[in-house]
Amino acid sequence: MKIMKPREASKELNVLRALNQRQAYSFEQKQNLLNMEKGLIGERQFDEMGEKYLEQECVMLQDLSLTIKGNTVQIDSVLLTSEVVYIFEVKNYEGDFIMKDGDIYTVAGQEISNPLTQLNRTSSLLRQLLQSWQVKMSIEGYVVFVNPACMLYHATPADPFIFYGQIQSRLTEINRRQRDEPWGIKKMKGLAEKLIEEHNKEGRIQIKRPAYTYEELRKGIRCLYCGKFDIRITQRRVYCKSCMQIISKDKVVISQIEEYFLLFPERKATVNNIYEWCGEKVNKERIQRILSTYYQKSALSVGTYYVQKGIVEEKREQSR
Ligand SMILES: [Zn+2]
């Protein structure tokens, strides 16, 4: 199995992680962040099992975002084989749940968002996309419950669920069904490339983010590894007193700049703004050097500011 699109923490999650350190987070906000982190851990567990049990030539695309006919879909894992496109909706639910009339409830009777609805919608839209590309492959969708401590009462064998104890055998079965046919493999890789291309278009679209302002966020340098502000800066290096990492100063400053771009896509990255964002802890000469080395000077304005490489060309392309 080849991973042609690896999983990364989503932009949404990175925004929440940054805000958690730079803002006073409420209990609900912390809970929401924890749930997202837990979801990512579950997805990574499923990725590991895929790598372990899928030995045949097939392609895994982890975390795809696509816009199909104006609808945005996010798919946790897409597995392409020569005949079938598998989509997996990965859930790290923990505890006991009950299925009733196709909906899922906690034992306390609270309805939770139904992964089946999501799966059906995703399958249907993906089917339409493949049809529009004249790709004739069947689609099979499953909800994977990766947590061994998840119990879903009244689920039937007809439901497209894969529980923790079934993951190995289901993946092994998919692996057994995959045939080593050159034309099938060529078709599969071509489709993977097209899907990645669609996903990359999606990356430029604005993400959902909670309300926050530049002014209210804490300025300063946070550790790349543990996210804490508990650091000591010397001439060349940064020491984290919290997780004991020693990091090069440039690397730390770049990560603050990346966070600035992530949190404030509309705000200009001037030397002064980045100096302030870093809590005035790194001198302007160094910030100037880092910006001009790793970023692209904007050619569109009089005052000098910098953008992430590749962004200027995109703007120009669009304005043509
Ligand atoms: Zn640290």
PDB file of C-alpha atoms and ligand atoms in Angstrom:
ATOM      1  CA  MET A   1       0.000   0.000   0.000  1.00  0.00           C
ATOM      2  CA  LYS A   2       1.226   3.416  -0.915  1.00  0.00           C
ATOM      3  CA  ILE A   3       0.175   6.594   0.891  1.00  0.00           C
ATOM      4  CA  MET A   4      -0.062   9.233  -1.813  1.00  0.00           C
ATOM      5  CA  LYS A   5      -1.647  11.825   0.468  1.00  0.00           C
ATOM      6  CA  PRO A   6      -0.489  11.626   4.099  1.00  0.00           C
ATOM      7  CA  ARG A   7      -2.526  12.847   7.029  1.00  0.00           C
ATOM      8  CA  GLU A   8      -1.689  16.128   8.700  1.00  0.00           C
ATOM      9  CA  ALA A   9      -3.430  17.977  11.486  1.00  0.00           C
ATOM     10  CA  SER A  10      -6.181  20.009   9.817  1.00  0.00           C
ATOM     11  CA  LYS A  11      -5.938  23.788   9.598  1.00  0.00           C
ATOM     12  CA  GLU A  12      -8.991  24.016  11.860  1.00  0.00           C
ATOM     13  CA  LEU A  13      -7.234  21.953  14.524  1.00  0.00           C
ATOM     14  CA  ASN A  14      -4.049  24.026  14.240  1.00  0.00           C
ATOM     15  CA  VAL A  15      -6.082  27.219  14.668  1.00  0.00           C
ATOM     16  CA  LEU A  16      -7.700  25.827  17.827  1.00  0.00           C
ATOM     17  CA  ARG A  17      -4.344  24.636  19.183  1.00  0.00           C
ATOM     18  CA  ALA A  18      -2.844  28.109  18.702  1.00  0.00           C
ATOM     19  CA  LEU A  19      -5.856  29.869  20.220  1.00  0.00           C
ATOM     20  CA  ASN A  20      -5.774  27.537  23.199  1.00  0.00           C
ATOM     21  CA  GLN A  21      -2.315  28.918  24.067  1.00  0.00           C
ATOM     22  CA  ARG A  22      -2.863  32.504  23.019  1.00  0.00           C
ATOM     23  CA  GLN A  23      -6.353  33.026  24.464  1.00  0.00           C
ATOM     24  CA  ALA A  24      -8.135  32.259  27.717  1.00  0.00           C
ATOM     25  CA  TYR A  25     -10.030  29.132  26.666  1.00  0.00           C
ATOM     26  CA  SER A  26     -13.371  28.228  28.181  1.00  0.00           C
ATOM     27  CA  PHE A  27     -14.211  24.707  29.314  1.00  0.00           C
ATOM     28  CA  GLU A  28     -16.341  24.119  26.191  1.00  0.00           C
ATOM     29  CA  GLN A  29     -13.556  25.346  23.923  1.00  0.00           C
ATOM     30  CA  LYS A  30     -11.065  23.046  25.634  1.00  0.00           C
ATOM     31  CA  GLN A  31     -13.519  20.153  25.315  1.00  0.00           C
ATOM     32  CA  ASN A  32     -13.998  20.834  21.628  1.00  0.00           C
ATOM     33  CA  LEU A  33     -10.225  20.906  21.098  1.00  0.00           C
ATOM     34  CA  LEU A  34      -9.812  17.640  23.034  1.00  0.00           C
ATOM     35  CA  ASN A  35     -12.474  15.965  20.889  1.00  0.00           C
ATOM     36  CA  MET A  36     -10.710  17.038  17.733  1.00  0.00           C
ATOM     37  CA  GLU A  37      -7.360  15.784  19.057  1.00  0.00           C
ATOM     38  CA  LYS A  38      -9.006  12.500  19.980  1.00  0.00           C
ATOM     39  CA  GLY A  39     -10.478  12.191  16.487  1.00  0.00           C
ATOM     40  CA  LEU A  40      -7.018  12.691  14.970  1.00  0.00           C
ATOM     41  CA  ILE A  41      -5.504  10.051  17.271  1.00  0.00           C
ATOM     42  CA  GLY A  42      -8.186   7.595  16.113  1.00  0.00           C
ATOM     43  CA  GLU A  43      -7.535   8.357  12.456  1.00  0.00           C
ATOM     44  CA  ARG A  44      -3.809   7.800  12.970  1.00  0.00           C
ATOM     45  CA  GLN A  45      -4.510   4.434  14.617  1.00  0.00           C
ATOM     46  CA  PHE A  46      -6.490   3.385  11.571  1.00  0.00           C
ATOM     47  CA  ASP A  47      -3.654   4.617   9.305  1.00  0.00           C
ATOM     48  CA  GLU A  48      -1.225   2.364  11.164  1.00  0.00           C
ATOM     49  CA  MET A  49      -3.473  -0.656  10.751  1.00  0.00           C
ATOM     50  CA  GLY A  50      -3.817   0.076   7.052  1.00  0.00           C
ATOM     51  CA  GLU A  51      -0.059   0.132   6.684  1.00  0.00           C
ATOM     52  CA  LYS A  52       0.186  -3.136   8.547  1.00  0.00           C
ATOM     53  CA  TYR A  53      -2.488  -5.184   6.795  1.00  0.00           C
ATOM     54  CA  LEU A  54      -2.627  -3.821   3.251  1.00  0.00           C
ATOM     55  CA  GLU A  55       0.355  -5.380   1.552  1.00  0.00           C
ATOM     56  CA  GLN A  56      -0.895  -5.437  -2.022  1.00  0.00           C
ATOM     57  CA  GLU A  57      -0.443  -2.536  -4.384  1.00  0.00           C
ATOM     58  CA  CYS A  58      -3.181  -0.046  -3.563  1.00  0.00           C
ATOM     59  CA  VAL A  59      -3.295   3.669  -2.726  1.00  0.00           C
ATOM     60  CA  MET A  60      -4.384   5.373   0.473  1.00  0.00           C
ATOM     61  CA  LEU A  61      -5.393   9.030   0.558  1.00  0.00           C
ATOM     62  CA  GLN A  62      -5.631  10.265   4.117  1.00  0.00           C
ATOM     63  CA  ASP A  63      -7.949  13.148   4.869  1.00  0.00           C
ATOM     64  CA  LEU A  64      -9.330  14.468   1.612  1.00  0.00           C
ATOM     65  CA  SER A  65     -11.395  17.631   1.281  1.00  0.00           C
ATOM     66  CA  LEU A  66     -13.354  17.967  -1.928  1.00  0.00           C
ATOM     67  CA  THR A  67     -15.958  20.342  -3.234  1.00  0.00           C
ATOM     68  CA  ILE A  68     -18.406  18.461  -5.399  1.00  0.00           C
ATOM     69  CA  LYS A  69     -21.208  20.403  -7.054  1.00  0.00           C
ATOM     70  CA  GLY A  70     -20.867  23.134  -4.470  1.00  0.00           C
ATOM     71  CA  ASN A  71     -20.902  20.729  -1.485  1.00  0.00           C
ATOM     72  CA  THR A  72     -17.785  20.359   0.628  1.00  0.00           C
ATOM     73  CA  VAL A  73     -16.970  16.867   1.851  1.00  0.00           C
ATOM     74  CA  GLN A  74     -14.191  15.771   4.117  1.00  0.00           C
ATOM     75  CA  ILE A  75     -13.246  12.088   3.968  1.00  0.00           C
ATOM     76  CA  ASP A  76     -11.043  10.569   6.669  1.00  0.00           C
ATOM     77  CA  SER A  77      -9.519   7.839   4.476  1.00  0.00           C
ATOM     78  CA  VAL A  78      -9.935   6.866   0.856  1.00  0.00           C
ATOM     79  CA  LEU A  79      -8.473   3.541  -0.241  1.00  0.00           C
ATOM     80  CA  LEU A  80      -8.137   2.986  -3.958  1.00  0.00           C
ATOM     81  CA  THR A  81      -7.816  -0.540  -5.287  1.00  0.00           C
ATOM     82  CA  SER A  82      -7.989  -1.532  -8.940  1.00  0.00           C
ATOM     83  CA  GLU A  83     -11.736  -2.279  -8.795  1.00  0.00           C
ATOM     84  CA  VAL A  84     -13.180  -0.555  -5.745  1.00  0.00           C
ATOM     85  CA  VAL A  85     -12.888   2.833  -4.059  1.00  0.00           C
ATOM     86  CA  TYR A  86     -13.281   2.389  -0.299  1.00  0.00           C
ATOM     87  CA  ILE A  87     -14.150   5.307   1.901  1.00  0.00           C
ATOM     88  CA  PHE A  88     -13.694   5.125   5.651  1.00  0.00           C
ATOM     89  CA  GLU A  89     -15.285   7.441   8.153  1.00  0.00           C
ATOM     90  CA  VAL A  90     -13.174   6.939  11.290  1.00  0.00           C
ATOM     91  CA  LYS A  91     -14.760   7.477  14.711  1.00  0.00           C
ATOM     92  CA  ASN A  92     -12.927   7.350  18.015  1.00  0.00           C
ATOM     93  CA  TYR A  93     -16.124   7.028  20.075  1.00  0.00           C
ATOM     94  CA  GLU A  94     -15.715   5.662  23.543  1.00  0.00           C
ATOM     95  CA  GLY A  95     -18.478   4.150  25.661  1.00  0.00           C
ATOM     96  CA  ASP A  96     -21.893   2.638  25.019  1.00  0.00           C
ATOM     97  CA  PHE A  97     -24.245   3.817  22.286  1.00  0.00           C
ATOM     98  CA  ILE A  98     -27.622   2.663  21.079  1.00  0.00           C
ATOM     99  CA  MET A  99     -28.964   2.541  17.534  1.00  0.00           C
ATOM    100  CA  LYS A 100     -32.627   3.327  17.143  1.00  0.00           C
ATOM    101  CA  ASP A 101     -34.428   3.848  13.818  1.00  0.00           C
ATOM    102  CA  GLY A 102     -31.111   4.519  12.099  1.00  0.00           C
ATOM    103  CA  ASP A 103     -30.038   7.201  14.582  1.00  0.00           C
ATOM    104  CA  ILE A 104     -27.407   6.868  17.294  1.00  0.00           C
ATOM    105  CA  TYR A 105     -27.947   7.818  20.937  1.00  0.00           C
ATOM    106  CA  THR A 106     -25.819   7.775  24.053  1.00  0.00           C
ATOM    107  CA  VAL A 107     -27.045   5.518  26.848  1.00  0.00           C
ATOM    108  CA  ALA A 108     -28.386   8.650  28.519  1.00  0.00           C
ATOM    109  CA  GLY A 109     -30.642   9.158  25.483  1.00  0.00           C
ATOM    110  CA  GLN A 110     -28.790  12.044  23.843  1.00  0.00           C
ATOM    111  CA  GLU A 111     -28.714  11.868  20.052  1.00  0.00           C
ATOM    112  CA  ILE A 112     -25.267  12.220  18.524  1.00  0.00           C
ATOM    113  CA  SER A 113     -24.416  13.241  14.981  1.00  0.00           C
ATOM    114  CA  ASN A 114     -24.928  10.187  12.845  1.00  0.00           C
ATOM    115  CA  PRO A 115     -21.829   8.986  10.985  1.00  0.00           C
ATOM    116  CA  LEU A 116     -24.078   7.028   8.596  1.00  0.00           C
ATOM    117  CA  THR A 117     -25.721  10.192   7.300  1.00  0.00           C
ATOM    118  CA  GLN A 118     -22.284  11.649   6.701  1.00  0.00           C
ATOM    119  CA  LEU A 119     -21.091   8.443   5.011  1.00  0.00           C
ATOM    120  CA  ASN A 120     -24.113   8.261   2.677  1.00  0.00           C
ATOM    121  CA  ARG A 121     -23.737  11.877   1.675  1.00  0.00           C
ATOM    122  CA  THR A 122     -20.004  11.437   1.013  1.00  0.00           C
ATOM    123  CA  SER A 123     -20.543   8.221  -1.005  1.00  0.00           C
ATOM    124  CA  SER A 124     -23.236   9.836  -3.114  1.00  0.00           C
ATOM    125  CA  LEU A 125     -21.179  12.952  -3.889  1.00  0.00           C
ATOM    126  CA  LEU A 126     -18.035  10.971  -4.642  1.00  0.00           C
ATOM    127  CA  ARG A 127     -20.053   8.732  -6.972  1.00  0.00           C
ATOM    128  CA  GLN A 128     -21.226  11.832  -8.843  1.00  0.00           C
ATOM    129  CA  LEU A 129     -17.652  13.109  -9.090  1.00  0.00           C
ATOM    130  CA  LEU A 130     -16.372   9.800 -10.513  1.00  0.00           C
ATOM    131  CA  GLN A 131     -19.269   9.733 -12.968  1.00  0.00           C
ATOM    132  CA  SER A 132     -18.397  13.222 -14.159  1.00  0.00           C
ATOM    133  CA  TRP A 133     -14.848  11.975 -14.780  1.00  0.00           C
ATOM    134  CA  GLN A 134     -16.198   8.871 -16.558  1.00  0.00           C
ATOM    135  CA  VAL A 135     -14.472   6.637 -14.028  1.00  0.00           C
ATOM    136  CA  LYS A 136     -16.286   3.330 -13.658  1.00  0.00           C
ATOM    137  CA  MET A 137     -15.394   2.024 -10.219  1.00  0.00           C
ATOM    138  CA  SER A 138     -17.669   0.942  -7.437  1.00  0.00           C
ATOM    139  CA  ILE A 139     -17.642   2.755  -4.112  1.00  0.00           C
ATOM    140  CA  GLU A 140     -17.913   1.032  -0.737  1.00  0.00           C
ATOM    141  CA  GLY A 141     -18.202   3.110   2.403  1.00  0.00           C
ATOM    142  CA  TYR A 142     -17.691   2.114   6.032  1.00  0.00           C
ATOM    143  CA  VAL A 143     -17.775   3.718   9.442  1.00  0.00           C
ATOM    144  CA  VAL A 144     -14.792   2.449  11.416  1.00  0.00           C
ATOM    145  CA  PHE A 145     -15.003   2.510  15.209  1.00  0.00           C
ATOM    146  CA  VAL A 146     -11.336   2.447  16.195  1.00  0.00           C
ATOM    147  CA  ASN A 147     -11.795   2.507  19.934  1.00  0.00           C
ATOM    148  CA  PRO A 148     -11.937  -0.960  21.559  1.00  0.00           C
ATOM    149  CA  ALA A 149     -14.099   0.571  24.307  1.00  0.00           C
ATOM    150  CA  CYS A 150     -16.921   1.484  21.925  1.00  0.00           C
ATOM    151  CA  MET A 151     -20.113  -0.527  22.001  1.00  0.00           C
ATOM    152  CA  LEU A 152     -23.041   0.127  19.674  1.00  0.00           C
ATOM    153  CA  TYR A 153     -26.186  -1.753  20.678  1.00  0.00           C
ATOM    154  CA  HIS A 154     -28.721  -2.831  18.030  1.00  0.00           C
ATOM    155  CA  ALA A 155     -26.325  -2.461  15.141  1.00  0.00           C
ATOM    156  CA  THR A 156     -26.891  -5.252  12.605  1.00  0.00           C
ATOM    157  CA  PRO A 157     -24.462  -7.079  10.299  1.00  0.00           C
ATOM    158  CA  ALA A 158     -26.082  -5.214   7.379  1.00  0.00           C
ATOM    159  CA  ASP A 159     -24.888  -1.862   8.760  1.00  0.00           C
ATOM    160  CA  PRO A 160     -21.664  -0.659   7.126  1.00  0.00           C
ATOM    161  CA  PHE A 161     -19.793  -0.655  10.427  1.00  0.00           C
ATOM    162  CA  ILE A 162     -16.338  -1.974  11.199  1.00  0.00           C
ATOM    163  CA  PHE A 163     -15.692  -2.337  14.919  1.00  0.00           C
ATOM    164  CA  TYR A 164     -12.255  -2.419  16.473  1.00  0.00           C
ATOM    165  CA  GLY A 165     -12.134  -6.217  16.622  1.00  0.00           C
ATOM    166  CA  GLN A 166     -13.010  -6.494  12.913  1.00  0.00           C
ATOM    167  CA  ILE A 167     -10.525  -4.030  11.446  1.00  0.00           C
ATOM    168  CA  GLN A 168      -7.757  -6.557  10.882  1.00  0.00           C
ATOM    169  CA  SER A 169      -9.978  -9.135   9.146  1.00  0.00           C
ATOM    170  CA  ARG A 170     -11.727  -6.528   6.957  1.00  0.00           C
ATOM    171  CA  LEU A 171      -8.458  -5.001   5.796  1.00  0.00           C
ATOM    172  CA  THR A 172      -7.000  -8.465   5.202  1.00  0.00           C
ATOM    173  CA  GLU A 173     -10.055  -9.320   3.100  1.00  0.00           C
ATOM    174  CA  ILE A 174      -9.652  -6.143   1.013  1.00  0.00           C
ATOM    175  CA  ASN A 175      -5.990  -7.010   0.612  1.00  0.00           C
ATOM    176  CA  ARG A 176      -6.887 -10.529  -0.586  1.00  0.00           C
ATOM    177  CA  ARG A 177      -9.382  -9.168  -3.141  1.00  0.00           C
ATOM    178  CA  GLN A 178      -6.886  -6.746  -4.646  1.00  0.00           C
ATOM    179  CA  ARG A 179      -5.496  -8.149  -7.893  1.00  0.00           C
ATOM    180  CA  ASP A 180      -2.168  -7.356  -9.375  1.00  0.00           C
ATOM    181  CA  GLU A 181      -3.412  -6.196 -12.773  1.00  0.00           C
ATOM    182  CA  PRO A 182      -1.270  -3.539 -14.480  1.00  0.00           C
ATOM    183  CA  TRP A 183      -4.194  -1.732 -16.154  1.00  0.00           C
ATOM    184  CA  GLY A 184      -6.151  -1.640 -12.889  1.00  0.00           C
ATOM    185  CA  ILE A 185      -3.179  -0.227 -11.016  1.00  0.00           C
ATOM    186  CA  LYS A 186      -2.630   2.424 -13.673  1.00  0.00           C
ATOM    187  CA  LYS A 187      -6.303   3.455 -13.465  1.00  0.00           C
ATOM    188  CA  MET A 188      -6.118   3.544  -9.660  1.00  0.00           C
ATOM    189  CA  LYS A 189      -3.026   5.783  -9.597  1.00  0.00           C
ATOM    190  CA  GLY A 190      -4.484   8.108 -12.203  1.00  0.00           C
ATOM    191  CA  LEU A 191      -7.610   8.503 -10.107  1.00  0.00           C
ATOM    192  CA  ALA A 192      -5.541   9.123  -6.970  1.00  0.00           C
ATOM    193  CA  GLU A 193      -3.692  11.939  -8.728  1.00  0.00           C
ATOM    194  CA  LYS A 194      -6.950  13.540  -9.854  1.00  0.00           C
ATOM    195  CA  LEU A 195      -8.398  13.380  -6.349  1.00  0.00           C
ATOM    196  CA  ILE A 196      -5.253  14.939  -4.847  1.00  0.00           C
ATOM    197  CA  GLU A 197      -5.448  17.716  -7.425  1.00  0.00           C
ATOM    198  CA  GLU A 198      -9.050  18.415  -6.372  1.00  0.00           C
ATOM    199  CA  HIS A 199      -8.003  18.352  -2.718  1.00  0.00           C
ATOM    200  CA  ASN A 200      -5.214  20.879  -3.365  1.00  0.00           C
ATOM    201  CA  LYS A 201      -7.686  23.281  -4.976  1.00  0.00           C
ATOM    202  CA  GLU A 202      -9.722  22.997  -1.820  1.00  0.00           C
ATOM    203  CA  GLY A 203      -6.718  24.009   0.328  1.00  0.00           C
ATOM    204  CA  ARG A 204      -7.012  27.592  -0.856  1.00  0.00           C
ATOM    205  CA  ILE A 205     -10.576  27.936   0.342  1.00  0.00           C
ATOM    206  CA  GLN A 206     -11.153  29.722   3.642  1.00  0.00           C
ATOM    207  CA  ILE A 207     -11.609  27.485   6.674  1.00  0.00           C
ATOM    208  CA  LYS A 208     -14.179  27.793   9.437  1.00  0.00           C
ATOM    209  CA  ARG A 209     -12.721  29.547  12.448  1.00  0.00           C
ATOM    210  CA  PRO A 210     -14.052  30.862  15.741  1.00  0.00           C
ATOM    211  CA  ALA A 211     -14.194  34.636  16.314  1.00  0.00           C
ATOM    212  CA  TYR A 212     -10.959  36.217  17.583  1.00  0.00           C
ATOM    213  CA  THR A 213      -9.017  39.397  17.053  1.00  0.00           C
ATOM    214  CA  TYR A 214      -5.309  40.085  16.736  1.00  0.00           C
ATOM    215  CA  GLU A 215      -5.382  42.468  19.676  1.00  0.00           C
ATOM    216  CA  GLU A 216      -6.799  39.986  22.173  1.00  0.00           C
ATOM    217  CA  LEU A 217      -4.291  37.218  21.474  1.00  0.00           C
ATOM    218  CA  ARG A 218      -1.175  36.757  23.541  1.00  0.00           C
ATOM    219  CA  LYS A 219       1.986  37.788  21.686  1.00  0.00           C
ATOM    220  CA  GLY A 220       5.245  35.951  22.112  1.00  0.00           C
ATOM    221  CA  ILE A 221       7.136  32.871  21.051  1.00  0.00           C
ATOM    222  CA  ARG A 222       5.711  29.432  21.696  1.00  0.00           C
ATOM    223  CA  CYS A 223       7.539  26.156  21.539  1.00  0.00           C
ATOM    224  CA  LEU A 224       7.053  24.189  18.315  1.00  0.00           C
ATOM    225  CA  TYR A 225       6.777  20.951  20.203  1.00  0.00           C
ATOM    226  CA  CYS A 226       4.681  21.539  23.308  1.00  0.00           C
ATOM    227  CA  GLY A 227       3.130  24.885  22.362  1.00  0.00           C
ATOM    228  CA  LYS A 228       4.076  26.579  25.647  1.00  0.00           C
ATOM    229  CA  PHE A 229       5.483  30.086  26.009  1.00  0.00           C
ATOM    230  CA  ASP A 230       7.900  28.836  28.647  1.00  0.00           C
ATOM    231  CA  ILE A 231      11.108  29.437  26.707  1.00  0.00           C
ATOM    232  CA  ARG A 232      14.538  30.986  26.999  1.00  0.00           C
ATOM    233  CA  ILE A 233      16.150  32.649  23.995  1.00  0.00           C
ATOM    234  CA  THR A 234      19.880  32.958  23.440  1.00  0.00           C
ATOM    235  CA  GLN A 235      21.821  34.349  20.482  1.00  0.00           C
ATOM    236  CA  ARG A 236      21.237  31.286  18.281  1.00  0.00           C
ATOM    237  CA  ARG A 237      18.932  28.899  20.033  1.00  0.00           C
ATOM    238  CA  VAL A 238      15.695  28.612  21.910  1.00  0.00           C
ATOM    239  CA  TYR A 239      15.367  26.398  24.972  1.00  0.00           C
ATOM    240  CA  CYS A 240      11.964  25.167  26.073  1.00  0.00           C
ATOM    241  CA  LYS A 241      11.786  24.965  29.837  1.00  0.00           C
ATOM    242  CA  SER A 242       8.594  22.973  29.596  1.00  0.00           C
ATOM    243  CA  CYS A 243       9.552  20.080  27.272  1.00  0.00           C
ATOM    244  CA  MET A 244      13.350  20.597  27.343  1.00  0.00           C
ATOM    245  CA  GLN A 245      13.709  20.859  23.563  1.00  0.00           C
ATOM    246  CA  ILE A 246      16.575  22.884  22.092  1.00  0.00           C
ATOM    247  CA  ILE A 247      15.524  24.456  18.801  1.00  0.00           C
ATOM    248  CA  SER A 248      17.251  26.709  16.292  1.00  0.00           C
ATOM    249  CA  LYS A 249      16.074  30.284  16.533  1.00  0.00           C
ATOM    250  CA  ASP A 250      15.227  30.552  12.832  1.00  0.00           C
ATOM    251  CA  LYS A 251      13.067  27.455  13.020  1.00  0.00           C
ATOM    252  CA  VAL A 252      11.170  28.838  16.005  1.00  0.00           C
ATOM    253  CA  VAL A 253      10.625  32.220  14.357  1.00  0.00           C
ATOM    254  CA  ILE A 254       9.417  30.551  11.141  1.00  0.00           C
ATOM    255  CA  SER A 255       6.869  28.583  13.119  1.00  0.00           C
ATOM    256  CA  GLN A 256       5.556  31.842  14.692  1.00  0.00           C
ATOM    257  CA  ILE A 257       5.306  33.376  11.212  1.00  0.00           C
ATOM    258  CA  GLU A 258       3.440  30.320   9.924  1.00  0.00           C
ATOM    259  CA  GLU A 259       1.033  30.622  12.829  1.00  0.00           C
ATOM    260  CA  TYR A 260       0.539  34.307  12.039  1.00  0.00           C
ATOM    261  CA  PHE A 261      -0.360  33.391   8.435  1.00  0.00           C
ATOM    262  CA  LEU A 262      -2.691  30.654   9.655  1.00  0.00           C
ATOM    263  CA  LEU A 263      -4.492  32.872  12.173  1.00  0.00           C
ATOM    264  CA  PHE A 264      -4.508  36.115  10.188  1.00  0.00           C
ATOM    265  CA  PRO A 265      -4.591  35.428   6.470  1.00  0.00           C
ATOM    266  CA  GLU A 266      -5.786  39.000   5.867  1.00  0.00           C
ATOM    267  CA  ARG A 267      -3.102  40.734   7.950  1.00  0.00           C
ATOM    268  CA  LYS A 268       0.138  41.869   6.381  1.00  0.00           C
ATOM    269  CA  ALA A 269       3.369  40.204   7.428  1.00  0.00           C
ATOM    270  CA  THR A 270       5.632  43.228   7.741  1.00  0.00           C
ATOM    271  CA  VAL A 271       8.839  43.162   9.781  1.00  0.00           C
ATOM    272  CA  ASN A 272       7.187  45.325  12.455  1.00  0.00           C
ATOM    273  CA  ASN A 273       4.083  43.159  12.661  1.00  0.00           C
ATOM    274  CA  ILE A 274       6.084  39.941  13.029  1.00  0.00           C
ATOM    275  CA  TYR A 275       8.353  41.641  15.588  1.00  0.00           C
ATOM    276  CA  GLU A 276       5.272  42.488  17.643  1.00  0.00           C
ATOM    277  CA  TRP A 277       3.719  39.036  17.097  1.00  0.00           C
ATOM    278  CA  CYS A 278       6.894  37.431  18.497  1.00  0.00           C
ATOM    279  CA  GLY A 279       6.504  39.534  21.650  1.00  0.00           C
ATOM    280  CA  GLU A 280       9.459  41.778  20.674  1.00  0.00           C
ATOM    281  CA  LYS A 281      11.756  38.942  21.713  1.00  0.00           C
ATOM    282  CA  VAL A 282      13.723  38.631  18.470  1.00  0.00           C
ATOM    283  CA  ASN A 283      15.433  41.636  16.897  1.00  0.00           C
ATOM    284  CA  LYS A 284      14.069  43.157  13.716  1.00  0.00           C
ATOM    285  CA  GLU A 285      17.242  42.472  11.712  1.00  0.00           C
ATOM    286  CA  ARG A 286      16.832  38.758  12.203  1.00  0.00           C
ATOM    287  CA  ILE A 287      13.129  38.873  11.391  1.00  0.00           C
ATOM    288  CA  GLN A 288      13.924  40.840   8.246  1.00  0.00           C
ATOM    289  CA  ARG A 289      16.515  38.233   7.224  1.00  0.00           C
ATOM    290  CA  ILE A 290      14.181  35.296   7.902  1.00  0.00           C
ATOM    291  CA  LEU A 291      11.298  36.895   6.015  1.00  0.00           C
ATOM    292  CA  SER A 292      13.428  37.698   2.991  1.00  0.00           C
ATOM    293  CA  THR A 293      15.004  34.221   2.987  1.00  0.00           C
ATOM    294  CA  TYR A 294      11.976  32.018   3.466  1.00  0.00           C
ATOM    295  CA  TYR A 295       9.138  34.173   2.200  1.00  0.00           C
ATOM    296  CA  GLN A 296       8.353  36.103  -0.870  1.00  0.00           C
ATOM    297  CA  LYS A 297       8.349  39.882  -0.988  1.00  0.00           C
ATOM    298  CA  SER A 298       5.020  41.190  -2.146  1.00  0.00           C
ATOM    299  CA  ALA A 299       5.295  42.981  -5.447  1.00  0.00           C
ATOM    300  CA  LEU A 300       1.759  44.267  -5.316  1.00  0.00           C
ATOM    301  CA  SER A 301       2.153  47.065  -2.784  1.00  0.00           C
ATOM    302  CA  VAL A 302       4.386  50.029  -1.890  1.00  0.00           C
ATOM    303  CA  GLY A 303       5.050  49.117   1.766  1.00  0.00           C
ATOM    304  CA  THR A 304       7.151  45.954   2.089  1.00  0.00           C
ATOM    305  CA  TYR A 305       5.459  42.858   3.397  1.00  0.00           C
ATOM    306  CA  TYR A 306       5.959  39.174   2.818  1.00  0.00           C
ATOM    307  CA  VAL A 307       3.759  36.275   1.751  1.00  0.00           C
ATOM    308  CA  GLN A 308       4.182  32.526   1.786  1.00  0.00           C
ATOM    309  CA  LYS A 309       5.998  31.318  -1.322  1.00  0.00           C
ATOM    310  CA  GLY A 310       3.657  30.528  -4.191  1.00  0.00           C
ATOM    311  CA  ILE A 311       0.912  32.876  -3.023  1.00  0.00           C
ATOM    312  CA  VAL A 312       1.886  35.853  -5.171  1.00  0.00           C
ATOM    313  CA  GLU A 313       1.894  33.771  -8.349  1.00  0.00           C
ATOM    314  CA  GLU A 314      -1.562  32.498  -7.516  1.00  0.00           C
ATOM    315  CA  LYS A 315      -2.928  36.007  -7.107  1.00  0.00           C
ATOM    316  CA  ARG A 316      -1.420  37.008 -10.417  1.00  0.00           C
ATOM    317  CA  GLU A 317      -2.860  33.970 -12.128  1.00  0.00           C
ATOM    318  CA  GLN A 318      -6.307  34.823 -10.849  1.00  0.00           C
ATOM    319  CA  SER A 319      -6.106  38.440 -11.941  1.00  0.00           C
ATOM    320  CA  ARG A 320      -5.145  37.524 -15.496  1.00  0.00           C
TER     321      ARG A 320
HETATM  322 ZN    ZN B   1       8.292  22.797  24.559  1.00  0.00          ZN
END
